[in-house]
Amino acid sequence: MVTKRKAVALISGGLDSMLAVRMVQEQGIEVEGINFYTGFCVEGHTHAIRNHDKKKKKRNNALWVAEQLGIKLHIIDVIEEYKDIVINPKHGYGAHLNPCLDCKGFMVRKAEEWRITNNFDFIITGEVVGQRPMSQTAKRMPIVMRESGAGNRLVRPLCARKLEATLPELEGWLDRSKLGEISGRSRKEQIALTRQWGIKDYAQPAGGCCFLTNQQYAAKLQDLWTSRGTREYELDDIMLLKVGRHIRPNADFKLIVCRDDGENNFATGYKNRFISLYANSHEGPLALFDGQASTENLKLAARIVARYGKGKHASVVTVQVSEPRESEGQELNVTPLDTTEMPREWIL
Amino acid sequence: MAHYEYDLRGMICPMPVIRTQDRIAELLDGDALEVLCSDPGALHDIPAWCRIHGHSVTNAVHEPEGLIRIQVLVHKP
Ligand code: SF4
């Protein structure tokens, strides 16, 4: 009897990993998926936080893709281990704070550990040579094979014919002639494959698979590191960077002003960690205060909060300022900050 | 065939799915697990995870105060 070979696939939820799995399934390989949760992933909660995203499908795309492919998906929490990748990337960052090359090496290494523990034969990813400037150039792809320890058990089915033959190809587990030779950023060939396999619905990630490739997000993360004087972070810190307007009037404090009810609800969960502010006299957003709570700073924060509420044109707005865990607090009567008093640089 | 409860309130997706997955890994065929969550995304993600792993969701409710209860019947070979 011929042994059925098994592959573990890195599933991001995007189209490429979906097609890569499908391509090896076509060759009779049994596949299971693995998805790493770093805390920066675009998938998941973020859809749930903001109101305006309500119309969007709230599905977790990695799970959805797995279901479409009929494979099991294991979601792995790598939040702690991933910190070192973000804080000290050996190969540096891409356009923003995205350590793509180190990140790929890390994920493939974790997949290799999983492969060995679970007795699978090889690893597949949806990478396409020449698609991403940092991690997917022909020169850099071998780095991931080497540094992850996966070596030639790492197969990129979509562009396999553009690369050296891997172990599954040499052993005949995979027929190289039926693998892809896609390269570059054009999506033409991927779209042709969706037609060939009748795939009608798929996620189209804009940019990268995580927030670290997002310019505004990276600016907020950099500000967090600079203001704290350390690059250490907790999951809550990086979650909050996805919520609200982040306004830093000076080095001493930052204010997170929610933009809608969804964010207000989300931020309410953090009232036990931060001083919180909201207008009592007028409708308005909830804001979290992060920094040194001097009288002057709190007053300025209250004026900012007033500016974002319905009382922005009123002469006086009463703002409730509550210490962490306290529902009551002090009330400040302030004049909402005028637009001219708020320089653009304050908004991170 | 034991019945377990797991409180995952306050966690944001995909953490409730990950914790449910890791808890189910420790359970036996026929065990029942009731998960309590607060992120509405869990109502979608936990049943999806259960479907692809062959476990049954016997009940999934979103109570008025926002509490989400999902009951899973574990199936293992
Ligand atoms: S975009 Fe983010 S998740 Fe994707 S490889 Fe780069 S750092 Fe990793």
Tab-separated table of C-alpha atoms and ligand atoms in Angstrom:
chain	number	residue	atom	x	y	z
A	1	MET	CA	0.000	0.000	0.000
A	2	VAL	CA	1.275	3.487	-0.809
A	3	THR	CA	1.672	5.651	2.283
A	4	LYS	CA	-0.513	8.722	2.150
A	5	ARG	CA	1.786	11.682	2.674
A	6	LYS	CA	0.769	14.470	5.003
A	7	ALA	CA	1.516	18.169	4.800
A	8	VAL	CA	0.968	20.942	7.291
A	9	ALA	CA	0.044	24.260	5.668
A	10	LEU	CA	0.521	27.765	7.016
A	11	ILE	CA	-2.930	29.284	6.608
A	12	SER	CA	-3.276	33.038	6.713
A	13	GLY	CA	-6.829	33.252	5.485
A	14	GLY	CA	-5.831	34.810	2.175
A	15	LEU	CA	-6.147	33.410	-1.310
A	16	ASP	CA	-2.554	32.255	-1.823
A	17	SER	CA	-2.429	29.797	1.059
A	18	MET	CA	-5.857	28.534	0.016
A	19	LEU	CA	-4.601	27.826	-3.519
A	20	ALA	CA	-1.358	26.268	-2.268
A	21	VAL	CA	-3.327	23.765	-0.190
A	22	ARG	CA	-5.674	23.026	-3.025
A	23	MET	CA	-2.730	22.402	-5.356
A	24	VAL	CA	-1.227	19.700	-3.139
A	25	GLN	CA	-4.644	18.235	-2.291
A	26	GLU	CA	-5.031	17.693	-6.043
A	27	GLN	CA	-2.032	15.365	-5.765
A	28	GLY	CA	-3.653	13.257	-3.066
A	29	ILE	CA	-1.771	14.759	-0.137
A	30	GLU	CA	-3.574	14.945	3.203
A	31	VAL	CA	-3.346	18.467	4.586
A	32	GLU	CA	-3.949	20.090	7.964
A	33	GLY	CA	-3.621	23.817	8.525
A	34	ILE	CA	-1.863	25.832	11.158
A	35	ASN	CA	-2.447	29.495	11.916
A	36	PHE	CA	-0.367	31.582	14.298
A	37	TYR	CA	-1.897	34.297	16.424
A	38	THR	CA	0.715	36.965	17.128
A	39	GLY	CA	-1.599	39.657	18.484
A	40	PHE	CA	-0.939	41.794	15.402
A	41	CYS	CA	-3.029	39.714	13.026
A	42	VAL	CA	-5.665	41.504	11.017
A	43	GLU	CA	-7.957	38.520	11.457
A	44	GLY	CA	-10.282	38.215	14.380
A	45	HIS	CA	-11.558	40.732	16.848
A	46	THR	CA	-10.802	43.971	15.015
A	47	HIS	CA	-13.824	43.431	12.839
A	48	ALA	CA	-15.905	43.191	15.968
A	49	ILE	CA	-14.673	46.396	17.567
A	50	ARG	CA	-15.760	49.091	15.153
A	51	ASN	CA	-19.346	49.809	14.232
A	52	HIS	CA	-18.647	50.799	10.663
A	53	ASP	CA	-17.251	47.351	10.003
A	54	LYS	CA	-20.571	45.749	10.918
A	55	LYS	CA	-21.565	45.128	7.346
A	56	LYS	CA	-18.333	43.289	6.643
A	57	LYS	CA	-18.300	39.566	7.160
A	58	LYS	CA	-17.098	38.910	10.688
A	59	ARG	CA	-15.795	35.469	9.930
A	60	ASN	CA	-12.288	34.454	10.823
A	61	ASN	CA	-10.879	33.929	7.336
A	62	ALA	CA	-8.363	31.272	8.369
A	63	LEU	CA	-11.169	29.118	9.785
A	64	TRP	CA	-13.340	29.865	6.803
A	65	VAL	CA	-10.614	28.869	4.328
A	66	ALA	CA	-9.990	25.643	6.250
A	67	GLU	CA	-13.669	24.794	6.094
A	68	GLN	CA	-13.783	25.446	2.344
A	69	LEU	CA	-10.774	23.189	1.844
A	70	GLY	CA	-12.124	20.511	4.168
A	71	ILE	CA	-9.033	20.544	6.370
A	72	LYS	CA	-8.491	20.825	10.100
A	73	LEU	CA	-7.068	24.119	11.337
A	74	HIS	CA	-4.999	24.495	14.483
A	75	ILE	CA	-4.743	28.052	15.779
A	76	ILE	CA	-1.675	28.595	17.884
A	77	ASP	CA	-1.094	31.372	20.383
A	78	VAL	CA	2.459	32.656	19.832
A	79	ILE	CA	1.938	36.069	21.444
A	80	GLU	CA	4.765	35.686	23.967
A	81	GLU	CA	7.375	34.150	21.677
A	82	TYR	CA	6.578	36.589	18.909
A	83	LYS	CA	7.587	39.596	21.028
A	84	ASP	CA	11.246	38.855	20.452
A	85	ILE	CA	10.663	38.814	16.686
A	86	VAL	CA	9.034	42.251	16.742
A	87	ILE	CA	11.468	43.766	19.219
A	88	ASN	CA	14.757	42.365	17.899
A	89	PRO	CA	14.416	41.287	14.278
A	90	LYS	CA	17.774	40.002	13.066
A	91	HIS	CA	16.976	40.964	9.488
A	92	GLY	CA	15.406	44.288	10.364
A	93	TYR	CA	12.050	45.778	9.458
A	94	GLY	CA	10.273	46.258	6.150
A	95	ALA	CA	8.565	49.502	5.183
A	96	HIS	CA	7.098	49.936	8.668
A	97	LEU	CA	7.568	47.814	11.797
A	98	ASN	CA	6.998	44.554	9.940
A	99	PRO	CA	9.835	42.106	10.527
A	100	CYS	CA	8.669	39.918	7.622
A	101	LEU	CA	11.787	37.850	7.061
A	102	ASP	CA	12.252	36.991	10.736
A	103	CYS	CA	8.515	36.467	11.048
A	104	LYS	CA	8.425	33.953	8.193
A	105	GLY	CA	11.444	32.139	9.628
A	106	PHE	CA	9.755	32.006	13.025
A	107	MET	CA	6.448	30.719	11.679
A	108	VAL	CA	8.054	28.058	9.535
A	109	ARG	CA	10.188	27.005	12.523
A	110	LYS	CA	7.037	26.649	14.651
A	111	ALA	CA	5.396	24.712	11.819
A	112	GLU	CA	8.464	22.461	11.619
A	113	GLU	CA	8.192	21.726	15.359
A	114	TRP	CA	4.513	20.946	14.890
A	115	ARG	CA	5.319	18.745	11.871
A	116	ILE	CA	7.817	16.662	13.838
A	117	THR	CA	5.532	16.285	16.880
A	118	ASN	CA	2.569	15.282	14.742
A	119	ASN	CA	4.475	13.096	12.333
A	120	PHE	CA	3.737	14.988	9.133
A	121	ASP	CA	5.980	14.815	6.065
A	122	PHE	CA	6.387	18.374	4.872
A	123	ILE	CA	5.302	22.007	5.210
A	124	ILE	CA	3.596	24.183	2.627
A	125	THR	CA	3.076	27.939	2.418
A	126	GLY	CA	1.271	30.166	-0.065
A	127	GLU	CA	4.368	32.240	-0.780
A	128	VAL	CA	4.983	33.442	-4.305
A	129	VAL	CA	8.469	34.375	-5.399
A	130	GLY	CA	8.850	38.085	-6.062
A	131	GLN	CA	5.520	38.995	-4.496
A	132	ARG	CA	6.689	40.757	-1.362
A	133	PRO	CA	9.815	42.867	-1.383
A	134	MET	CA	11.158	41.761	1.967
A	135	SER	CA	10.620	38.065	2.485
A	136	GLN	CA	9.639	36.621	-0.835
A	137	THR	CA	12.513	37.425	-3.146
A	138	ALA	CA	14.243	34.436	-4.745
A	139	LYS	CA	17.404	35.257	-2.803
A	140	ARG	CA	15.660	35.409	0.534
A	141	MET	CA	13.422	32.389	0.318
A	142	PRO	CA	16.307	29.980	1.066
A	143	ILE	CA	17.063	31.972	4.244
A	144	VAL	CA	13.726	30.920	5.685
A	145	MET	CA	14.399	27.271	4.762
A	146	ARG	CA	17.743	27.406	6.514
A	147	GLU	CA	16.894	29.451	9.592
A	148	SER	CA	13.631	27.654	10.316
A	149	GLY	CA	15.313	24.257	10.283
A	150	ALA	CA	12.687	23.007	7.821
A	151	GLY	CA	15.245	22.791	4.988
A	152	ASN	CA	13.955	21.108	1.890
A	153	ARG	CA	10.787	19.947	3.608
A	154	LEU	CA	9.434	23.440	3.005
A	155	VAL	CA	7.439	23.597	-0.222
A	156	ARG	CA	5.921	26.677	-1.846
A	157	PRO	CA	3.554	24.953	-4.287
A	158	LEU	CA	2.489	28.103	-6.148
A	159	CYS	CA	6.033	28.906	-7.277
A	160	ALA	CA	7.775	25.543	-6.757
A	161	ARG	CA	8.955	25.293	-10.350
A	162	LYS	CA	10.765	28.594	-10.013
A	163	LEU	CA	12.725	27.212	-7.064
A	164	GLU	CA	15.026	24.264	-6.471
A	165	ALA	CA	13.279	20.906	-6.106
A	166	THR	CA	12.359	20.080	-2.508
A	167	LEU	CA	12.362	16.731	-0.736
A	168	PRO	CA	8.705	15.873	-1.532
A	169	GLU	CA	9.442	16.498	-5.212
A	170	LEU	CA	12.691	14.498	-5.159
A	171	GLU	CA	10.983	11.629	-3.335
A	172	GLY	CA	8.082	11.662	-5.781
A	173	TRP	CA	5.455	12.506	-3.114
A	174	LEU	CA	4.677	15.524	-5.250
A	175	ASP	CA	4.781	15.668	-9.037
A	176	ARG	CA	6.837	18.782	-9.749
A	177	SER	CA	5.327	19.187	-13.186
A	178	LYS	CA	1.921	19.778	-11.587
A	179	LEU	CA	3.144	22.476	-9.212
A	180	GLY	CA	2.980	26.187	-10.011
A	181	GLU	CA	5.481	28.589	-11.471
A	182	ILE	CA	3.842	31.813	-10.442
A	183	SER	CA	6.021	34.834	-9.743
A	184	GLY	CA	5.594	38.525	-9.142
A	185	ARG	CA	2.805	40.703	-7.922
A	186	SER	CA	0.265	40.173	-10.687
A	187	ARG	CA	-2.649	38.102	-9.449
A	188	LYS	CA	-3.616	36.839	-12.908
A	189	GLU	CA	-2.507	33.266	-12.436
A	190	GLN	CA	-4.090	33.014	-9.004
A	191	ILE	CA	-7.387	34.262	-10.436
A	192	ALA	CA	-7.119	31.677	-13.231
A	193	LEU	CA	-6.714	28.954	-10.591
A	194	THR	CA	-9.804	30.143	-8.703
A	195	ARG	CA	-11.755	29.752	-11.944
A	196	GLN	CA	-10.266	26.350	-12.630
A	197	TRP	CA	-11.240	25.109	-9.164
A	198	GLY	CA	-14.534	26.946	-8.927
A	199	ILE	CA	-13.485	29.091	-5.958
A	200	LYS	CA	-15.885	32.035	-5.909
A	201	ASP	CA	-15.363	33.603	-2.522
A	202	TYR	CA	-12.040	34.471	-0.961
A	203	ALA	CA	-10.495	37.188	1.188
A	204	GLN	CA	-8.343	39.803	-0.475
A	205	PRO	CA	-6.021	41.122	2.144
A	206	ALA	CA	-4.991	44.693	1.436
A	207	GLY	CA	-1.267	44.937	2.065
A	208	GLY	CA	0.160	42.493	4.557
A	209	CYS	CA	-1.363	39.929	6.843
A	210	CYS	CA	-0.741	41.969	9.971
A	211	PHE	CA	-0.991	45.456	11.429
A	212	LEU	CA	2.774	45.882	11.527
A	213	THR	CA	2.687	46.724	7.820
A	214	ASN	CA	0.214	49.525	8.475
A	215	GLN	CA	1.822	52.951	8.620
A	216	GLN	CA	-0.498	54.459	11.222
A	217	TYR	CA	-0.377	51.398	13.412
A	218	ALA	CA	3.421	51.309	13.254
A	219	ALA	CA	3.561	55.012	14.194
A	220	LYS	CA	1.441	54.294	17.265
A	221	LEU	CA	3.583	51.331	18.254
A	222	GLN	CA	6.743	53.391	17.830
A	223	ASP	CA	5.212	56.110	20.006
A	224	LEU	CA	4.366	53.532	22.676
A	225	TRP	CA	7.955	52.308	22.710
A	226	THR	CA	9.458	55.798	22.721
A	227	SER	CA	7.179	57.150	25.429
A	228	ARG	CA	7.817	54.175	27.706
A	229	GLY	CA	11.527	54.010	27.026
A	230	THR	CA	11.222	50.258	26.389
A	231	ARG	CA	10.030	48.056	23.572
A	232	GLU	CA	8.370	45.555	25.895
A	233	TYR	CA	4.611	45.274	25.423
A	234	GLU	CA	1.607	43.276	26.596
A	235	LEU	CA	-1.283	42.015	24.495
A	236	ASP	CA	-3.565	44.731	25.902
A	237	ASP	CA	-1.150	47.433	24.755
A	238	ILE	CA	-1.121	46.288	21.163
A	239	MET	CA	-4.894	45.710	21.146
A	240	LEU	CA	-5.504	49.279	22.222
A	241	LEU	CA	-3.376	50.566	19.363
A	242	LYS	CA	-6.123	49.312	17.060
A	243	VAL	CA	-8.796	51.343	18.813
A	244	GLY	CA	-9.682	55.043	18.684
A	245	ARG	CA	-7.793	58.176	17.824
A	246	HIS	CA	-4.474	58.316	19.624
A	247	ILE	CA	-3.634	61.876	20.567
A	248	ARG	CA	-0.359	62.848	22.189
A	249	PRO	CA	-0.212	66.550	23.132
A	250	ASN	CA	3.105	66.161	24.971
A	251	ALA	CA	5.647	63.588	26.109
A	252	ASP	CA	3.760	63.100	29.405
A	253	PHE	CA	0.513	61.645	28.202
A	254	LYS	CA	-1.529	60.168	25.419
A	255	LEU	CA	-5.284	60.100	25.063
A	256	ILE	CA	-7.236	57.387	23.270
A	257	VAL	CA	-10.529	58.844	22.067
A	258	CYS	CA	-13.096	56.313	20.845
A	259	ARG	CA	-14.750	56.866	17.486
A	260	ASP	CA	-18.052	55.023	17.870
A	261	ASP	CA	-20.166	52.872	20.191
A	262	GLY	CA	-18.277	49.720	19.281
A	263	GLU	CA	-15.019	51.291	20.405
A	264	ASN	CA	-16.680	52.814	23.481
A	265	ASN	CA	-17.795	49.323	24.525
A	266	PHE	CA	-14.396	47.882	23.880
A	267	ALA	CA	-12.584	50.639	25.784
A	268	THR	CA	-14.979	50.296	28.738
A	269	GLY	CA	-13.185	47.037	29.460
A	270	TYR	CA	-10.008	49.038	30.081
A	271	LYS	CA	-11.498	51.533	32.557
A	272	ASN	CA	-9.990	49.508	35.360
A	273	ARG	CA	-6.476	50.123	34.006
A	274	PHE	CA	-6.631	53.738	32.868
A	275	ILE	CA	-8.070	57.050	33.968
A	276	SER	CA	-11.158	57.465	31.805
A	277	LEU	CA	-12.928	60.609	30.640
A	278	TYR	CA	-16.281	61.359	29.061
A	279	ALA	CA	-18.537	64.390	28.786
A	280	ASN	CA	-21.405	64.463	31.305
A	281	SER	CA	-23.223	67.470	29.964
A	282	HIS	CA	-23.230	66.439	26.315
A	283	GLU	CA	-23.127	63.236	24.336
A	284	GLY	CA	-19.609	62.226	23.449
A	285	PRO	CA	-16.939	59.560	23.302
A	286	LEU	CA	-15.166	57.676	26.043
A	287	ALA	CA	-11.445	58.385	26.269
A	288	LEU	CA	-8.613	56.620	28.094
A	289	PHE	CA	-5.758	58.607	29.576
A	290	ASP	CA	-2.299	57.030	29.502
A	291	GLY	CA	0.449	58.971	31.255
A	292	GLN	CA	1.148	61.444	34.041
A	293	ALA	CA	-2.077	62.733	35.531
A	294	SER	CA	-1.098	66.272	36.528
A	295	THR	CA	-3.926	68.793	36.948
A	296	GLU	CA	-2.804	70.538	33.808
A	297	ASN	CA	-2.643	67.362	31.709
A	298	LEU	CA	-6.075	66.191	32.897
A	299	LYS	CA	-7.562	69.557	32.057
A	300	LEU	CA	-6.094	69.476	28.574
A	301	ALA	CA	-7.340	65.899	28.135
A	302	ALA	CA	-10.837	66.983	29.223
A	303	ARG	CA	-10.793	69.826	26.686
A	304	ILE	CA	-9.846	67.348	23.933
A	305	VAL	CA	-12.618	64.946	24.947
A	306	ALA	CA	-15.114	67.845	24.943
A	307	ARG	CA	-13.987	68.753	21.447
A	308	TYR	CA	-14.933	65.326	20.084
A	309	GLY	CA	-18.447	65.347	21.559
A	310	LYS	CA	-21.733	67.036	20.732
A	311	GLY	CA	-20.711	69.957	22.934
A	312	LYS	CA	-17.795	70.939	20.753
A	313	HIS	CA	-19.310	74.369	20.059
A	314	ALA	CA	-20.583	74.909	23.620
A	315	SER	CA	-18.820	77.424	25.839
A	316	VAL	CA	-18.548	74.965	28.734
A	317	VAL	CA	-18.643	71.161	28.806
A	318	THR	CA	-18.618	69.094	32.004
A	319	VAL	CA	-16.242	66.183	31.743
A	320	GLN	CA	-16.233	63.292	34.175
A	321	VAL	CA	-12.736	62.085	35.037
A	322	SER	CA	-12.602	58.702	36.771
A	323	GLU	CA	-9.636	56.987	38.328
A	324	PRO	CA	-9.120	53.336	37.362
A	325	ARG	CA	-11.800	51.084	38.881
A	326	GLU	CA	-13.812	54.051	40.261
A	327	SER	CA	-17.163	54.842	38.737
A	328	GLU	CA	-17.401	58.241	40.416
A	329	GLY	CA	-14.638	60.784	40.057
A	330	GLN	CA	-14.087	64.459	39.632
A	331	GLU	CA	-15.984	66.687	37.262
A	332	LEU	CA	-14.112	69.279	35.241
A	333	ASN	CA	-15.836	72.210	33.561
A	334	VAL	CA	-13.833	73.040	30.466
A	335	THR	CA	-13.984	74.878	27.177
A	336	PRO	CA	-13.718	72.455	24.255
A	337	LEU	CA	-10.425	72.751	22.471
A	338	ASP	CA	-10.662	74.685	19.244
A	339	THR	CA	-9.419	73.010	16.064
A	340	THR	CA	-6.785	75.720	15.754
A	341	GLU	CA	-5.449	74.779	19.184
A	342	MET	CA	-4.851	71.193	18.163
A	343	PRO	CA	-1.819	70.729	15.908
A	344	ARG	CA	-1.916	67.823	13.456
A	345	GLU	CA	1.232	66.332	14.962
A	346	TRP	CA	-0.713	65.502	18.106
A	347	ILE	CA	-2.632	62.824	16.248
A	348	LEU	CA	-0.540	59.680	15.994
B	1	MET	CA	-18.876	11.723	29.970
B	2	ALA	CA	-18.157	14.631	32.146
B	3	HIS	CA	-19.517	18.144	31.872
B	4	TYR	CA	-17.127	21.072	32.094
B	5	GLU	CA	-17.483	24.821	32.063
B	6	TYR	CA	-14.886	27.269	30.799
B	7	ASP	CA	-15.102	30.991	31.432
B	8	LEU	CA	-13.480	32.970	28.611
B	9	ARG	CA	-15.254	36.266	29.202
B	10	GLY	CA	-13.171	39.346	28.492
B	11	MET	CA	-11.135	37.638	25.802
B	12	ILE	CA	-11.184	38.859	22.252
B	13	CYS	CA	-11.258	36.562	19.217
B	14	PRO	CA	-9.414	34.486	18.296
B	15	MET	CA	-8.354	33.849	21.918
B	16	PRO	CA	-11.666	32.161	22.918
B	17	VAL	CA	-11.282	29.790	19.957
B	18	ILE	CA	-7.677	29.004	20.855
B	19	ARG	CA	-8.534	28.333	24.519
B	20	THR	CA	-11.533	26.188	23.554
B	21	GLN	CA	-9.354	24.210	21.132
B	22	ASP	CA	-6.665	23.635	23.783
B	23	ARG	CA	-9.261	22.619	26.420
B	24	ILE	CA	-10.962	20.177	24.054
B	25	ALA	CA	-7.563	18.581	23.358
B	26	GLU	CA	-7.582	17.444	27.018
B	27	LEU	CA	-11.158	16.071	26.985
B	28	LEU	CA	-12.504	12.647	26.069
B	29	ASP	CA	-15.033	11.457	23.534
B	30	GLY	CA	-18.545	12.202	24.789
B	31	ASP	CA	-17.498	14.968	27.217
B	32	ALA	CA	-19.499	18.192	27.153
B	33	LEU	CA	-17.898	21.616	27.410
B	34	GLU	CA	-19.812	24.803	28.049
B	35	VAL	CA	-17.874	27.931	27.080
B	36	LEU	CA	-18.807	31.398	28.322
B	37	CYS	CA	-17.588	34.332	26.221
B	38	SER	CA	-18.180	38.014	25.732
B	39	ASP	CA	-16.827	38.644	22.207
B	40	PRO	CA	-19.688	38.162	19.729
B	41	GLY	CA	-17.128	36.908	17.200
B	42	ALA	CA	-16.945	33.689	19.249
B	43	LEU	CA	-20.526	32.860	18.234
B	44	HIS	CA	-19.238	32.485	14.724
B	45	ASP	CA	-15.680	31.253	15.246
B	46	ILE	CA	-16.142	28.544	17.888
B	47	PRO	CA	-18.878	26.706	15.916
B	48	ALA	CA	-16.722	27.023	12.750
B	49	TRP	CA	-13.756	25.516	14.589
B	50	CYS	CA	-15.990	22.721	15.945
B	51	ARG	CA	-17.360	21.919	12.494
B	52	ILE	CA	-13.930	21.448	10.958
B	53	HIS	CA	-12.755	19.288	13.856
B	54	GLY	CA	-15.887	17.154	13.948
B	55	HIS	CA	-17.280	18.225	17.342
B	56	SER	CA	-20.967	19.154	17.702
B	57	VAL	CA	-22.263	22.464	18.970
B	58	THR	CA	-25.401	21.522	20.892
B	59	ASN	CA	-26.369	25.043	21.872
B	60	ALA	CA	-25.160	28.569	21.163
B	61	VAL	CA	-26.959	31.540	22.667
B	62	HIS	CA	-26.335	35.245	22.973
B	63	GLU	CA	-28.078	36.311	26.195
B	64	PRO	CA	-29.499	39.837	26.494
B	65	GLU	CA	-26.754	41.090	28.840
B	66	GLY	CA	-24.177	40.150	26.222
B	67	LEU	CA	-23.150	36.824	27.705
B	68	ILE	CA	-22.513	34.132	25.108
B	69	ARG	CA	-22.900	30.446	25.974
B	70	ILE	CA	-21.713	27.760	23.604
B	71	GLN	CA	-22.113	24.078	24.381
B	72	VAL	CA	-19.872	21.597	22.657
B	73	LEU	CA	-20.150	17.839	22.587
B	74	VAL	CA	-16.676	16.400	22.076
B	75	HIS	CA	-16.188	13.690	19.465
B	76	LYS	CA	-12.913	11.822	19.336
B	77	PRO	CA	-11.971	8.736	17.413
C	1	SF4	S1	3.062	41.048	7.181
C	1	SF4	FE1	3.215	40.640	9.381
C	1	SF4	S2	2.519	38.498	9.625
C	1	SF4	FE2	2.991	38.825	7.444
C	1	SF4	S3	5.130	38.138	7.234
C	1	SF4	FE3	5.179	40.364	7.580
C	1	SF4	S4	5.405	40.581	9.805
C	1	SF4	FE4	4.741	38.477	9.424
